[in-house]
Each structure stands twice: as C-alpha cells, then as structure tokens.
PDB file of C-alpha atoms and ligand atoms in Angstrom:
ATOM      1  CA  MET A  19     183.602  32.478 315.092  1.00  0.00           C
ATOM      2  CA  LEU A  20     186.947  33.457 316.533  1.00  0.00           C
ATOM      3  CA  TYR A  21     190.279  33.800 314.769  1.00  0.00           C
ATOM      4  CA  GLY A  22     193.870  34.300 315.896  1.00  0.00           C
ATOM      5  CA  GLY A  23     196.168  36.949 314.408  1.00  0.00           C
ATOM      6  CA  ILE A  24     199.841  37.664 314.818  1.00  0.00           C
ATOM      7  CA  GLU A  25     201.754  40.782 313.724  1.00  0.00           C
ATOM      8  CA  ALA A  26     205.208  39.378 313.834  1.00  0.00           C
ATOM      9  CA  GLY A  27     207.843  42.199 314.143  1.00  0.00           C
ATOM     10  CA  GLY A  28     211.520  42.308 314.867  1.00  0.00           C
ATOM     11  CA  THR A  29     211.019  43.889 318.256  1.00  0.00           C
ATOM     12  CA  LYS A  30     207.564  42.576 319.327  1.00  0.00           C
ATOM     13  CA  MET A  31     204.937  40.099 318.443  1.00  0.00           C
ATOM     14  CA  ILE A  32     201.383  41.284 318.760  1.00  0.00           C
ATOM     15  CA  CYS A  33     198.965  38.276 319.261  1.00  0.00           C
ATOM     16  CA  VAL A  34     195.243  38.807 319.133  1.00  0.00           C
ATOM     17  CA  VAL A  35     191.887  37.006 319.064  1.00  0.00           C
ATOM     18  CA  GLY A  36     189.430  38.639 316.717  1.00  0.00           C
ATOM     19  CA  ASN A  37     186.311  38.091 314.798  1.00  0.00           C
ATOM     20  CA  GLU A  38     184.914  38.241 311.224  1.00  0.00           C
ATOM     21  CA  ASN A  39     183.996  41.929 311.778  1.00  0.00           C
ATOM     22  CA  GLY A  40     187.623  42.794 312.455  1.00  0.00           C
ATOM     23  CA  GLU A  41     186.910  43.316 316.141  1.00  0.00           C
ATOM     24  CA  ILE A  42     189.915  42.709 318.356  1.00  0.00           C
ATOM     25  CA  LEU A  43     188.658  40.818 321.590  1.00  0.00           C
ATOM     26  CA  GLU A  44     191.867  40.028 323.259  1.00  0.00           C
ATOM     27  CA  ARG A  45     195.452  41.050 322.644  1.00  0.00           C
ATOM     28  CA  VAL A  46     198.860  40.547 324.093  1.00  0.00           C
ATOM     29  CA  THR A  47     202.269  41.809 323.150  1.00  0.00           C
ATOM     30  CA  ILE A  48     205.317  39.580 323.587  1.00  0.00           C
ATOM     31  CA  PRO A  49     208.898  40.790 323.069  1.00  0.00           C
ATOM     32  CA  THR A  50     210.724  39.208 320.153  1.00  0.00           C
ATOM     33  CA  LYS A  51     213.527  37.218 321.612  1.00  0.00           C
ATOM     34  CA  SER A  52     214.800  33.899 320.348  1.00  0.00           C
ATOM     35  CA  PRO A  53     212.169  31.562 318.672  1.00  0.00           C
ATOM     36  CA  GLU A  54     212.733  29.046 321.611  1.00  0.00           C
ATOM     37  CA  GLU A  55     211.594  31.667 324.038  1.00  0.00           C
ATOM     38  CA  THR A  56     209.016  33.632 322.032  1.00  0.00           C
ATOM     39  CA  ILE A  57     207.036  31.028 320.097  1.00  0.00           C
ATOM     40  CA  PRO A  58     205.991  28.881 323.147  1.00  0.00           C
ATOM     41  CA  ALA A  59     204.794  32.114 324.889  1.00  0.00           C
ATOM     42  CA  MET A  60     202.663  32.958 321.767  1.00  0.00           C
ATOM     43  CA  ILE A  61     201.325  29.245 321.677  1.00  0.00           C
ATOM     44  CA  ASP A  62     200.321  29.501 325.348  1.00  0.00           C
ATOM     45  CA  PHE A  63     198.220  32.630 324.548  1.00  0.00           C
ATOM     46  CA  PHE A  64     196.367  30.861 321.690  1.00  0.00           C
ATOM     47  CA  LYS A  65     195.870  27.507 323.293  1.00  0.00           C
ATOM     48  CA  GLY A  66     192.406  27.001 324.579  1.00  0.00           C
ATOM     49  CA  LYS A  67     191.059  30.109 322.888  1.00  0.00           C
ATOM     50  CA  ASP A  68     188.817  28.045 320.496  1.00  0.00           C
ATOM     51  CA  ILE A  69     190.149  29.905 317.393  1.00  0.00           C
ATOM     52  CA  ALA A  70     189.210  28.420 313.917  1.00  0.00           C
ATOM     53  CA  SER A  71     192.504  29.434 312.263  1.00  0.00           C
ATOM     54  CA  LEU A  72     195.542  31.698 312.619  1.00  0.00           C
ATOM     55  CA  GLY A  73     196.892  34.397 310.342  1.00  0.00           C
ATOM     56  CA  ILE A  74     200.530  35.603 310.611  1.00  0.00           C
ATOM     57  CA  ALA A  75     201.586  38.898 309.093  1.00  0.00           C
ATOM     58  CA  CYS A  76     205.322  38.529 309.474  1.00  0.00           C
ATOM     59  CA  PHE A  77     208.544  40.547 309.056  1.00  0.00           C
ATOM     60  CA  GLY A  78     210.732  39.061 306.243  1.00  0.00           C
ATOM     61  CA  PRO A  79     212.053  38.107 303.981  1.00  0.00           C
ATOM     62  CA  ILE A  80     209.786  35.140 304.072  1.00  0.00           C
ATOM     63  CA  ASP A  81     208.985  32.184 301.805  1.00  0.00           C
ATOM     64  CA  LEU A  82     205.306  32.599 300.511  1.00  0.00           C
ATOM     65  CA  ASN A  83     205.642  30.022 297.727  1.00  0.00           C
ATOM     66  CA  LYS A  84     203.348  27.061 298.799  1.00  0.00           C
ATOM     67  CA  GLU A  85     205.211  24.707 296.380  1.00  0.00           C
ATOM     68  CA  SER A  86     208.555  25.359 298.073  1.00  0.00           C
ATOM     69  CA  LYS A  87     209.954  23.128 300.713  1.00  0.00           C
ATOM     70  CA  THR A  88     210.526  26.154 302.890  1.00  0.00           C
ATOM     71  CA  TYR A  89     207.082  27.591 302.586  1.00  0.00           C
ATOM     72  CA  GLY A  90     206.245  29.416 305.836  1.00  0.00           C
ATOM     73  CA  PHE A  91     209.888  29.923 306.804  1.00  0.00           C
ATOM     74  CA  ILE A  92     211.432  33.333 307.724  1.00  0.00           C
ATOM     75  CA  THR A  93     214.495  33.233 305.374  1.00  0.00           C
ATOM     76  CA  SER A  94     217.434  35.612 305.097  1.00  0.00           C
ATOM     77  CA  THR A  95     216.698  37.989 307.997  1.00  0.00           C
ATOM     78  CA  PRO A  96     219.522  39.760 309.607  1.00  0.00           C
ATOM     79  CA  LYS A  97     218.056  38.526 312.974  1.00  0.00           C
ATOM     80  CA  LEU A  98     220.184  35.527 313.068  1.00  0.00           C
ATOM     81  CA  GLU A  99     218.170  33.467 315.522  1.00  0.00           C
ATOM     82  CA  TRP A 100     215.084  33.682 313.125  1.00  0.00           C
ATOM     83  CA  ARG A 101     217.050  32.899 310.030  1.00  0.00           C
ATOM     84  CA  ASN A 102     215.563  29.851 308.228  1.00  0.00           C
ATOM     85  CA  TYR A 103     213.030  29.485 310.951  1.00  0.00           C
ATOM     86  CA  ASP A 104     209.761  27.520 310.137  1.00  0.00           C
ATOM     87  CA  ILE A 105     207.338  29.919 311.753  1.00  0.00           C
ATOM     88  CA  VAL A 106     204.123  28.508 310.103  1.00  0.00           C
ATOM     89  CA  GLY A 107     205.321  24.897 310.940  1.00  0.00           C
ATOM     90  CA  GLY A 108     205.831  25.714 314.627  1.00  0.00           C
ATOM     91  CA  PHE A 109     202.208  26.934 315.005  1.00  0.00           C
ATOM     92  CA  GLU A 110     200.661  24.184 312.773  1.00  0.00           C
ATOM     93  CA  LYS A 111     202.256  21.512 314.802  1.00  0.00           C
ATOM     94  CA  GLU A 112     201.058  22.891 318.196  1.00  0.00           C
ATOM     95  CA  LEU A 113     197.634  24.346 317.325  1.00  0.00           C
ATOM     96  CA  ASN A 114     196.657  22.061 314.527  1.00  0.00           C
ATOM     97  CA  ILE A 115     194.504  24.648 312.603  1.00  0.00           C
ATOM     98  CA  PRO A 116     194.807  26.337 309.211  1.00  0.00           C
ATOM     99  CA  ILE A 117     197.374  29.055 309.047  1.00  0.00           C
ATOM    100  CA  GLY A 118     197.411  32.084 306.711  1.00  0.00           C
ATOM    101  CA  PHE A 119     200.739  33.736 306.119  1.00  0.00           C
ATOM    102  CA  ASP A 120     201.939  36.909 304.425  1.00  0.00           C
ATOM    103  CA  THR A 121     204.324  39.752 304.861  1.00  0.00           C
ATOM    104  CA  ASP A 122     203.703  42.363 307.575  1.00  0.00           C
ATOM    105  CA  VAL A 123     203.090  44.951 304.888  1.00  0.00           C
ATOM    106  CA  ASN A 124     200.648  42.798 302.910  1.00  0.00           C
ATOM    107  CA  GLY A 125     198.940  42.264 306.168  1.00  0.00           C
ATOM    108  CA  SER A 126     198.553  46.004 306.865  1.00  0.00           C
ATOM    109  CA  LEU A 127     197.283  46.573 303.324  1.00  0.00           C
ATOM    110  CA  LEU A 128     194.807  43.630 303.771  1.00  0.00           C
ATOM    111  CA  GLY A 129     193.545  45.314 306.978  1.00  0.00           C
ATOM    112  CA  GLU A 130     193.062  48.651 305.163  1.00  0.00           C
ATOM    113  CA  ILE A 131     191.362  46.848 302.183  1.00  0.00           C
ATOM    114  CA  THR A 132     189.057  44.949 304.356  1.00  0.00           C
ATOM    115  CA  TRP A 133     188.117  47.286 307.111  1.00  0.00           C
ATOM    116  CA  GLY A 134     189.843  50.588 306.343  1.00  0.00           C
ATOM    117  CA  CYS A 135     190.381  53.388 303.936  1.00  0.00           C
ATOM    118  CA  ALA A 136     190.947  51.153 300.812  1.00  0.00           C
ATOM    119  CA  ARG A 137     187.738  49.222 301.157  1.00  0.00           C
ATOM    120  CA  ASP A 138     186.467  49.910 297.736  1.00  0.00           C
ATOM    121  CA  LYS A 139     189.897  49.373 295.981  1.00  0.00           C
ATOM    122  CA  LYS A 140     191.216  46.458 294.072  1.00  0.00           C
ATOM    123  CA  ASN A 141     194.706  47.962 293.303  1.00  0.00           C
ATOM    124  CA  ALA A 142     196.384  49.596 296.284  1.00  0.00           C
ATOM    125  CA  LEU A 143     199.690  50.153 297.838  1.00  0.00           C
ATOM    126  CA  TYR A 144     200.714  50.297 301.543  1.00  0.00           C
ATOM    127  CA  ILE A 145     204.225  51.681 302.391  1.00  0.00           C
ATOM    128  CA  THR A 146     205.609  51.556 305.924  1.00  0.00           C
ATOM    129  CA  ILE A 147     208.347  54.037 306.817  1.00  0.00           C
ATOM    130  CA  GLY A 148     209.844  52.988 310.135  1.00  0.00           C
ATOM    131  CA  THR A 149     212.840  51.124 311.285  1.00  0.00           C
ATOM    132  CA  GLY A 150     212.865  49.682 307.731  1.00  0.00           C
ATOM    133  CA  ILE A 151     210.790  50.468 304.651  1.00  0.00           C
ATOM    134  CA  GLY A 152     208.631  47.976 303.057  1.00  0.00           C
ATOM    135  CA  GLY A 153     205.414  47.898 300.813  1.00  0.00           C
ATOM    136  CA  GLY A 154     202.437  45.650 300.454  1.00  0.00           C
ATOM    137  CA  VAL A 155     200.791  45.567 297.036  1.00  0.00           C
ATOM    138  CA  MET A 156     197.412  44.536 295.863  1.00  0.00           C
ATOM    139  CA  THR A 157     196.667  44.214 292.165  1.00  0.00           C
ATOM    140  CA  ASN A 158     193.329  43.095 290.819  1.00  0.00           C
ATOM    141  CA  GLY A 159     192.226  42.144 294.206  1.00  0.00           C
ATOM    142  CA  GLN A 160     195.188  39.906 294.828  1.00  0.00           C
ATOM    143  CA  LEU A 161     197.995  40.460 297.269  1.00  0.00           C
ATOM    144  CA  LEU A 162     201.230  40.371 295.124  1.00  0.00           C
ATOM    145  CA  HIS A 163     203.770  37.700 295.912  1.00  0.00           C
ATOM    146  CA  GLY A 164     205.588  36.847 292.766  1.00  0.00           C
ATOM    147  CA  MET A 165     208.913  35.168 292.883  1.00  0.00           C
ATOM    148  CA  LEU A 166     209.456  36.209 296.543  1.00  0.00           C
ATOM    149  CA  HIS A 167     207.348  39.224 297.431  1.00  0.00           C
ATOM    150  CA  PRO A 168     207.982  42.881 296.785  1.00  0.00           C
ATOM    151  CA  GLU A 169     210.868  44.580 298.513  1.00  0.00           C
ATOM    152  CA  LEU A 170     209.761  48.115 297.769  1.00  0.00           C
ATOM    153  CA  GLY A 171     212.129  49.639 300.425  1.00  0.00           C
ATOM    154  CA  HIS A 172     215.160  48.664 298.356  1.00  0.00           C
ATOM    155  CA  ILE A 173     214.492  50.591 295.049  1.00  0.00           C
ATOM    156  CA  LYS A 174     217.411  52.756 293.918  1.00  0.00           C
ATOM    157  CA  LEU A 175     216.914  56.480 294.478  1.00  0.00           C
ATOM    158  CA  GLN A 176     218.519  59.369 292.858  1.00  0.00           C
ATOM    159  CA  PRO A 177     220.219  61.489 295.506  1.00  0.00           C
ATOM    160  CA  ALA A 178     218.857  65.085 295.876  1.00  0.00           C
ATOM    161  CA  GLU A 179     221.265  67.709 294.521  1.00  0.00           C
ATOM    162  CA  GLY A 180     224.131  68.204 296.876  1.00  0.00           C
ATOM    163  CA  ASP A 181     223.184  65.353 299.163  1.00  0.00           C
ATOM    164  CA  ALA A 182     226.359  63.356 299.750  1.00  0.00           C
ATOM    165  CA  TYR A 183     224.927  61.006 302.429  1.00  0.00           C
ATOM    166  CA  LYS A 184     226.119  57.434 301.772  1.00  0.00           C
ATOM    167  CA  GLY A 185     222.892  55.770 302.972  1.00  0.00           C
ATOM    168  CA  LYS A 186     222.158  53.405 305.761  1.00  0.00           C
ATOM    169  CA  CYS A 187     221.249  50.228 303.902  1.00  0.00           C
ATOM    170  CA  PRO A 188     224.058  47.533 304.293  1.00  0.00           C
ATOM    171  CA  TYR A 189     223.170  46.073 300.957  1.00  0.00           C
ATOM    172  CA  HIS A 190     222.565  49.082 298.617  1.00  0.00           C
ATOM    173  CA  GLY A 191     223.672  52.162 300.640  1.00  0.00           C
ATOM    174  CA  THR A 192     221.393  54.820 299.049  1.00  0.00           C
ATOM    175  CA  CYS A 193     218.287  52.804 298.353  1.00  0.00           C
ATOM    176  CA  PHE A 194     214.880  54.022 299.600  1.00  0.00           C
ATOM    177  CA  GLU A 195     215.355  52.396 303.032  1.00  0.00           C
ATOM    178  CA  GLY A 196     218.963  53.548 303.135  1.00  0.00           C
ATOM    179  CA  MET A 197     217.922  57.168 302.510  1.00  0.00           C
ATOM    180  CA  ALA A 198     214.591  57.515 304.304  1.00  0.00           C
ATOM    181  CA  SER A 199     214.048  55.024 307.116  1.00  0.00           C
ATOM    182  CA  GLY A 200     213.908  56.102 310.729  1.00  0.00           C
ATOM    183  CA  PRO A 201     217.598  54.976 311.393  1.00  0.00           C
ATOM    184  CA  ALA A 202     218.675  56.824 308.211  1.00  0.00           C
ATOM    185  CA  ILE A 203     217.147  60.061 309.417  1.00  0.00           C
ATOM    186  CA  GLU A 204     218.800  59.569 312.895  1.00  0.00           C
ATOM    187  CA  ASP A 205     222.242  58.710 311.270  1.00  0.00           C
ATOM    188  CA  ARG A 206     222.130  61.665 308.809  1.00  0.00           C
ATOM    189  CA  TRP A 207     221.025  64.393 311.238  1.00  0.00           C
ATOM    190  CA  GLY A 208     222.439  62.879 314.423  1.00  0.00           C
ATOM    191  CA  LYS A 209     219.126  62.930 316.417  1.00  0.00           C
ATOM    192  CA  LYS A 210     216.119  60.678 316.555  1.00  0.00           C
ATOM    193  CA  ALA A 211     213.530  61.583 313.914  1.00  0.00           C
ATOM    194  CA  PHE A 212     211.030  62.336 316.759  1.00  0.00           C
ATOM    195  CA  ASP A 213     213.279  65.060 318.045  1.00  0.00           C
ATOM    196  CA  LEU A 214     213.723  66.664 314.596  1.00  0.00           C
ATOM    197  CA  ALA A 215     210.111  67.703 314.237  1.00  0.00           C
ATOM    198  CA  GLU A 216     210.857  71.379 314.013  1.00  0.00           C
ATOM    199  CA  ASN A 217     213.690  71.062 311.616  1.00  0.00           C
ATOM    200  CA  ASP A 218     211.981  71.843 308.136  1.00  0.00           C
ATOM    201  CA  GLU A 219     215.069  70.860 306.212  1.00  0.00           C
ATOM    202  CA  VAL A 220     214.799  67.305 307.501  1.00  0.00           C
ATOM    203  CA  TRP A 221     211.146  66.885 306.240  1.00  0.00           C
ATOM    204  CA  GLU A 222     211.856  68.674 303.001  1.00  0.00           C
ATOM    205  CA  LEU A 223     214.489  66.063 302.155  1.00  0.00           C
ATOM    206  CA  GLU A 224     212.568  63.211 303.642  1.00  0.00           C
ATOM    207  CA  SER A 225     209.474  64.104 301.524  1.00  0.00           C
ATOM    208  CA  TYR A 226     211.643  64.452 298.422  1.00  0.00           C
ATOM    209  CA  TYR A 227     212.801  60.796 298.763  1.00  0.00           C
ATOM    210  CA  ILE A 228     209.380  59.445 299.610  1.00  0.00           C
ATOM    211  CA  ALA A 229     207.844  61.289 296.699  1.00  0.00           C
ATOM    212  CA  GLN A 230     210.572  60.004 294.335  1.00  0.00           C
ATOM    213  CA  ALA A 231     209.807  56.361 295.462  1.00  0.00           C
ATOM    214  CA  ILE A 232     205.980  57.000 295.154  1.00  0.00           C
ATOM    215  CA  CYS A 233     206.441  58.275 291.588  1.00  0.00           C
ATOM    216  CA  ASP A 234     208.222  55.020 290.693  1.00  0.00           C
ATOM    217  CA  PHE A 235     205.495  52.909 292.262  1.00  0.00           C
ATOM    218  CA  ILE A 236     202.743  54.997 290.494  1.00  0.00           C
ATOM    219  CA  VAL A 237     204.342  54.443 287.138  1.00  0.00           C
ATOM    220  CA  THR A 238     205.018  50.683 287.797  1.00  0.00           C
ATOM    221  CA  LEU A 239     202.108  49.455 289.873  1.00  0.00           C
ATOM    222  CA  SER A 240     199.317  51.910 289.136  1.00  0.00           C
ATOM    223  CA  PRO A 241     197.693  51.860 292.469  1.00  0.00           C
ATOM    224  CA  GLU A 242     194.281  53.473 293.048  1.00  0.00           C
ATOM    225  CA  ILE A 243     195.276  54.494 296.494  1.00  0.00           C
ATOM    226  CA  ILE A 244     198.705  54.846 298.413  1.00  0.00           C
ATOM    227  CA  ILE A 245     198.640  54.437 302.110  1.00  0.00           C
ATOM    228  CA  LEU A 246     201.622  55.504 304.272  1.00  0.00           C
ATOM    229  CA  GLY A 247     202.164  54.109 307.732  1.00  0.00           C
ATOM    230  CA  GLY A 248     205.061  53.467 310.121  1.00  0.00           C
ATOM    231  CA  GLY A 249     206.674  55.462 312.958  1.00  0.00           C
ATOM    232  CA  VAL A 250     208.185  58.187 310.639  1.00  0.00           C
ATOM    233  CA  MET A 251     204.882  59.085 309.172  1.00  0.00           C
ATOM    234  CA  ASN A 252     203.696  60.186 312.574  1.00  0.00           C
ATOM    235  CA  GLN A 253     205.272  63.434 311.349  1.00  0.00           C
ATOM    236  CA  GLU A 254     202.079  64.573 309.737  1.00  0.00           C
ATOM    237  CA  GLN A 255     203.710  67.717 308.125  1.00  0.00           C
ATOM    238  CA  LEU A 256     205.097  65.063 305.746  1.00  0.00           C
ATOM    239  CA  PHE A 257     201.746  64.399 303.879  1.00  0.00           C
ATOM    240  CA  PRO A 258     201.217  67.758 302.170  1.00  0.00           C
ATOM    241  CA  LEU A 259     204.944  67.995 301.170  1.00  0.00           C
ATOM    242  CA  ILE A 260     204.838  64.373 299.770  1.00  0.00           C
ATOM    243  CA  ARG A 261     201.596  65.080 297.839  1.00  0.00           C
ATOM    244  CA  LYS A 262     203.102  68.365 296.292  1.00  0.00           C
ATOM    245  CA  LYS A 263     206.431  66.775 295.445  1.00  0.00           C
ATOM    246  CA  THR A 264     204.835  63.615 293.888  1.00  0.00           C
ATOM    247  CA  LEU A 265     202.778  65.760 291.604  1.00  0.00           C
ATOM    248  CA  GLY A 266     205.796  67.887 290.838  1.00  0.00           C
ATOM    249  CA  GLN A 267     208.080  64.930 290.001  1.00  0.00           C
ATOM    250  CA  LEU A 268     205.425  63.123 287.970  1.00  0.00           C
ATOM    251  CA  SER A 269     205.376  66.410 286.018  1.00  0.00           C
ATOM    252  CA  ASP A 270     201.813  66.157 284.458  1.00  0.00           C
ATOM    253  CA  TYR A 271     202.792  62.913 282.625  1.00  0.00           C
ATOM    254  CA  ILE A 272     200.007  60.956 284.464  1.00  0.00           C
ATOM    255  CA  ASN A 273     196.739  62.759 284.878  1.00  0.00           C
ATOM    256  CA  THR A 274     193.931  60.597 286.561  1.00  0.00           C
ATOM    257  CA  LYS A 275     190.993  61.647 288.704  1.00  0.00           C
ATOM    258  CA  GLU A 276     192.804  60.009 291.638  1.00  0.00           C
ATOM    259  CA  LEU A 277     195.759  62.372 291.186  1.00  0.00           C
ATOM    260  CA  GLN A 278     193.452  65.322 290.842  1.00  0.00           C
ATOM    261  CA  ASP A 279     192.257  64.369 294.277  1.00  0.00           C
ATOM    262  CA  ILE A 280     195.708  63.829 295.814  1.00  0.00           C
ATOM    263  CA  ASP A 281     194.606  64.443 299.374  1.00  0.00           C
ATOM    264  CA  ASN A 282     192.403  61.169 299.176  1.00  0.00           C
ATOM    265  CA  TYR A 283     195.224  59.450 296.958  1.00  0.00           C
ATOM    266  CA  ILE A 284     198.110  59.638 299.318  1.00  0.00           C
ATOM    267  CA  VAL A 285     196.788  59.073 302.769  1.00  0.00           C
ATOM    268  CA  PRO A 286     197.766  57.924 306.264  1.00  0.00           C
ATOM    269  CA  ALA A 287     196.908  54.553 307.572  1.00  0.00           C
ATOM    270  CA  SER A 288     193.279  54.639 308.843  1.00  0.00           C
ATOM    271  CA  LEU A 289     193.125  51.934 311.538  1.00  0.00           C
ATOM    272  CA  GLY A 290     195.094  53.573 314.220  1.00  0.00           C
ATOM    273  CA  GLY A 291     197.943  51.222 314.159  1.00  0.00           C
ATOM    274  CA  ASP A 292     195.836  48.132 314.117  1.00  0.00           C
ATOM    275  CA  GLN A 293     195.961  47.791 310.456  1.00  0.00           C
ATOM    276  CA  GLY A 294     198.535  44.982 310.531  1.00  0.00           C
ATOM    277  CA  ILE A 295     196.840  42.970 313.327  1.00  0.00           C
ATOM    278  CA  MET A 296     193.496  43.341 311.635  1.00  0.00           C
ATOM    279  CA  GLY A 297     194.972  42.049 308.373  1.00  0.00           C
ATOM    280  CA  ALA A 298     196.442  39.125 310.179  1.00  0.00           C
ATOM    281  CA  VAL A 299     192.923  38.274 311.379  1.00  0.00           C
ATOM    282  CA  LYS A 300     191.784  38.517 307.729  1.00  0.00           C
ATOM    283  CA  LEU A 301     194.482  36.166 306.803  1.00  0.00           C
ATOM    284  CA  ALA A 302     193.121  33.712 309.303  1.00  0.00           C
ATOM    285  CA  ILE A 303     189.645  34.115 307.911  1.00  0.00           C
ATOM    286  CA  GLU A 304     190.902  33.419 304.336  1.00  0.00           C
ATOM    287  CA  ALA A 305     192.848  30.445 305.543  1.00  0.00           C
ATOM    288  CA  ALA A 306     189.735  28.948 307.290  1.00  0.00           C
ATOM    289  CA  LYS A 307     187.768  29.501 304.119  1.00  0.00           C
ATOM    290  CA  GLU A 308     190.354  27.693 301.996  1.00  0.00           C
ATOM    291  CA  ALA A 309     190.501  24.827 304.408  1.00  0.00           C
ATOM    292  CA  GLY A 310     186.696  24.383 303.881  1.00  0.00           C
ATOM    293  CA  ILE A 311     185.816  25.305 307.410  1.00  0.00           C
ATOM    294  CA  ASP A 312     182.169  26.445 307.598  1.00  0.00           C
ATOM    295  CA  ILE A 313     182.282  30.107 308.603  1.00  0.00           C
TER     296      ILE A 313
HETATM  297  P1  LIG B 405     209.120  49.194 313.290  1.00  0.00           P
HETATM  298  O1  LIG B 405     209.391  49.711 311.935  1.00  0.00           O
HETATM  299  O2  LIG B 405     210.192  48.828 314.029  1.00  0.00           O
HETATM  300  O3  LIG B 405     207.946  48.228 313.263  1.00  0.00           O
HETATM  301  P2  LIG B 405     207.959  51.874 313.746  1.00  0.00           P
HETATM  302  O4  LIG B 405     207.051  51.830 312.513  1.00  0.00           O
HETATM  303  O5  LIG B 405     207.297  52.497 314.982  1.00  0.00           O
HETATM  304  O6  LIG B 405     208.462  50.363 314.115  1.00  0.00           O
HETATM  305  O7  LIG B 405     209.225  52.726 313.203  1.00  0.00           O
HETATM  306  C1  LIG B 405     210.275  52.968 314.203  1.00  0.00           C
HETATM  307  C2  LIG B 405     210.993  54.182 313.600  1.00  0.00           C
HETATM  308  O8  LIG B 405     210.224  55.255 313.340  1.00  0.00           O
HETATM  309  C3  LIG B 405     212.211  54.513 314.407  1.00  0.00           C
HETATM  310  O9  LIG B 405     213.361  54.792 313.591  1.00  0.00           O
HETATM  311  C4  LIG B 405     211.784  55.894 315.012  1.00  0.00           C
HETATM  312  O10 LIG B 405     212.800  56.757 315.164  1.00  0.00           O
HETATM  313  C5  LIG B 405     210.776  56.370 314.065  1.00  0.00           C
HETATM  314  N1  LIG B 405     209.628  57.122 314.729  1.00  0.00           N
HETATM  315  C6  LIG B 405     208.851  56.578 315.669  1.00  0.00           C
HETATM  316  N2  LIG B 405     207.924  57.521 315.980  1.00  0.00           N
HETATM  317  C7  LIG B 405     208.202  58.642 315.312  1.00  0.00           C
HETATM  318  C8  LIG B 405     207.701  59.991 315.356  1.00  0.00           C
HETATM  319  N3  LIG B 405     206.679  60.363 316.091  1.00  0.00           N
HETATM  320  N4  LIG B 405     208.154  60.814 314.580  1.00  0.00           N
HETATM  321  C9  LIG B 405     209.284  60.521 313.739  1.00  0.00           C
HETATM  322  N5  LIG B 405     209.803  59.325 313.663  1.00  0.00           N
HETATM  323  C10 LIG B 405     209.291  58.412 314.490  1.00  0.00           C
HETATM  324 ZN1  LIG B 406     218.584  48.413 300.353  1.00  0.00          ZN
END
C-alpha cells in the first residue's frame, strides 16, 4: 500500500510517496510561498498517486486537539499568510483520504522511533537546532501533545557567566531558541554558523546552552534517548562537548545506565535528514489504521 507524507516547513514543503517499510518511492520539494500557490502544487503531486492516506508533519504552532474547531490549523505562526490556515482541511477536501497531523519535530521523532535509532524506545526526545529550536517528545509510547504541544525551544536559560547577549527570540529574548538557534549564532558572532566551524569559543558556548536545556529535559521528561538534529548539529564537534557538559551540569544527581553510556544517549539523527518525512509517512499509516482501512 502507498502513503503520502509531507514535511511542511517555513521555507520548503517536502512531499513524498512511501510505503509501510519507510521506503520513499517518490519525492518532490516545493518552496513555501502563500497557501494559495503552495497547496495546489502539493495536491497536484498527490492526485492520482493512489495513496491510502496522508501524513503531515508541520511547522507550528498548530492545533492538534481533535475536539477543537480549529483542529488541523496552523495557528499563531509569524508567517502571516499561513496564520489560522486550515492545512488539514485543505487536503481532506481535495484528496478525500484520512490525514494524520502532528508537529514537524514529533514527525522526526516518530521517524526515528519507527525506523531509526530509537526503535526500541518508548520514551524519547528529538530536538532540532536550526532556524528555530523545537522538540518532539514521546512518553510511554505516545507522542506528547497536551494542551497545545511542547515548545521546548522556548524554555528560559541562564546566561553563561559574562555573556551579555540579549537573545534573538522576539518573545523571550534569551530563551533556548533566542540563545542557540542558527540565527542567534549568526547575530551574536556576525557570521553564519557554517563559517564559524573553526572558532572553538562559538561551540563551547553553544554546547553550554544546549547542555543546559538537555539537563532540564532530562529532569522533566526522563527520556531514554535524546536525538539532536537540525542544521546547526551538522557541527559534529558539538556532540562530545554537549555530552561532557550535560554530565557536568547534572552533577551526578542522576545516575542511570543510559547516562553511563552517554555516547549512545545523546545522539545525532540517524535517518540522513529523512527522519521528518519518514515520520510523516508513519503518521499516514496510523491515520489509515485509525480510519479502519485494511492495511
Ligand atoms: P530549518 O530549521 O529552517 O528547517 P535547518 O535545520 O537546516 O533548517 O537549519 C538552518 C539553520 O542551521 C541556519 O541558521 C543555518 O545557519 C544553520 N546551519 C545549516 N547548516 C549548518 C552547518 N553545516 N553548520 C552550522 N550551522 C548550519
Ligand atoms: Zn522564545
């Protein structure tokens, strides 16, 4: 059986057709312009593809509450044309198939849980550090939504000693995203993160903030694995720094077998950038099951 998947991002929409083994059979990337331009182009791709259902892993904030009148909407995004846009409804109307819907980061986590490095885990955390910072959470085998969905990129952080940077988040200044996102690095150091690879000071500070956030997530969410993705995490030198600082900042308070094996606890995404789109396919599979489609 075939399933459609969309990784809906602020700059591009990746649309795929995949199967129950997580194999991606066809893919197209469509730039994110206005909904009026972008949605019909995506629908054109999926029409006639014989997909049983569609999964959308979407940038947010989004409404995931199935009881809500605005379920399936993108809500208060700074991308004005997409604000209060009924993305699930748009596809439902045109394709007339079940639609699974979740955050982009829950999608990436679901990809890793289903086909990647978190396959044996029921409690896991996926953090993306890119243009923004966000996190997907699975607890007891369920993706966490709650009142809205977690917004892990906006936890408050304590500035490093002597760091007077005001932060890049328009809402909170020095939250995690405000201090450690790609644009925050660029703003603070006056160069693209990519061009700062050789500057150790940058990655010392970056890993300090990422480790601080991870410590908060360890004590609040108790994940069995923490997966780090997003453009900034292409700087692989960050991993050993983050692992060391996480253990240092936890300061022996928590001592589990997972933390003793920190190299396999804080890990890079394992699906070569396809974790989000594979998760979207899994969302489609779940939606088909839920709708009683024989798969
Ligand atoms: P998005 O978050 O927009 O989906 P990415 O996860 O690729 O996309 O994140 C883009 C951010 O990551 C940009 O701020 C960019 O500067 C940064 N980035 C991309 N590649 C690298 C790299 N190799 N090293 C450091 N930073 C990078
Ligand atoms: Zn913030």
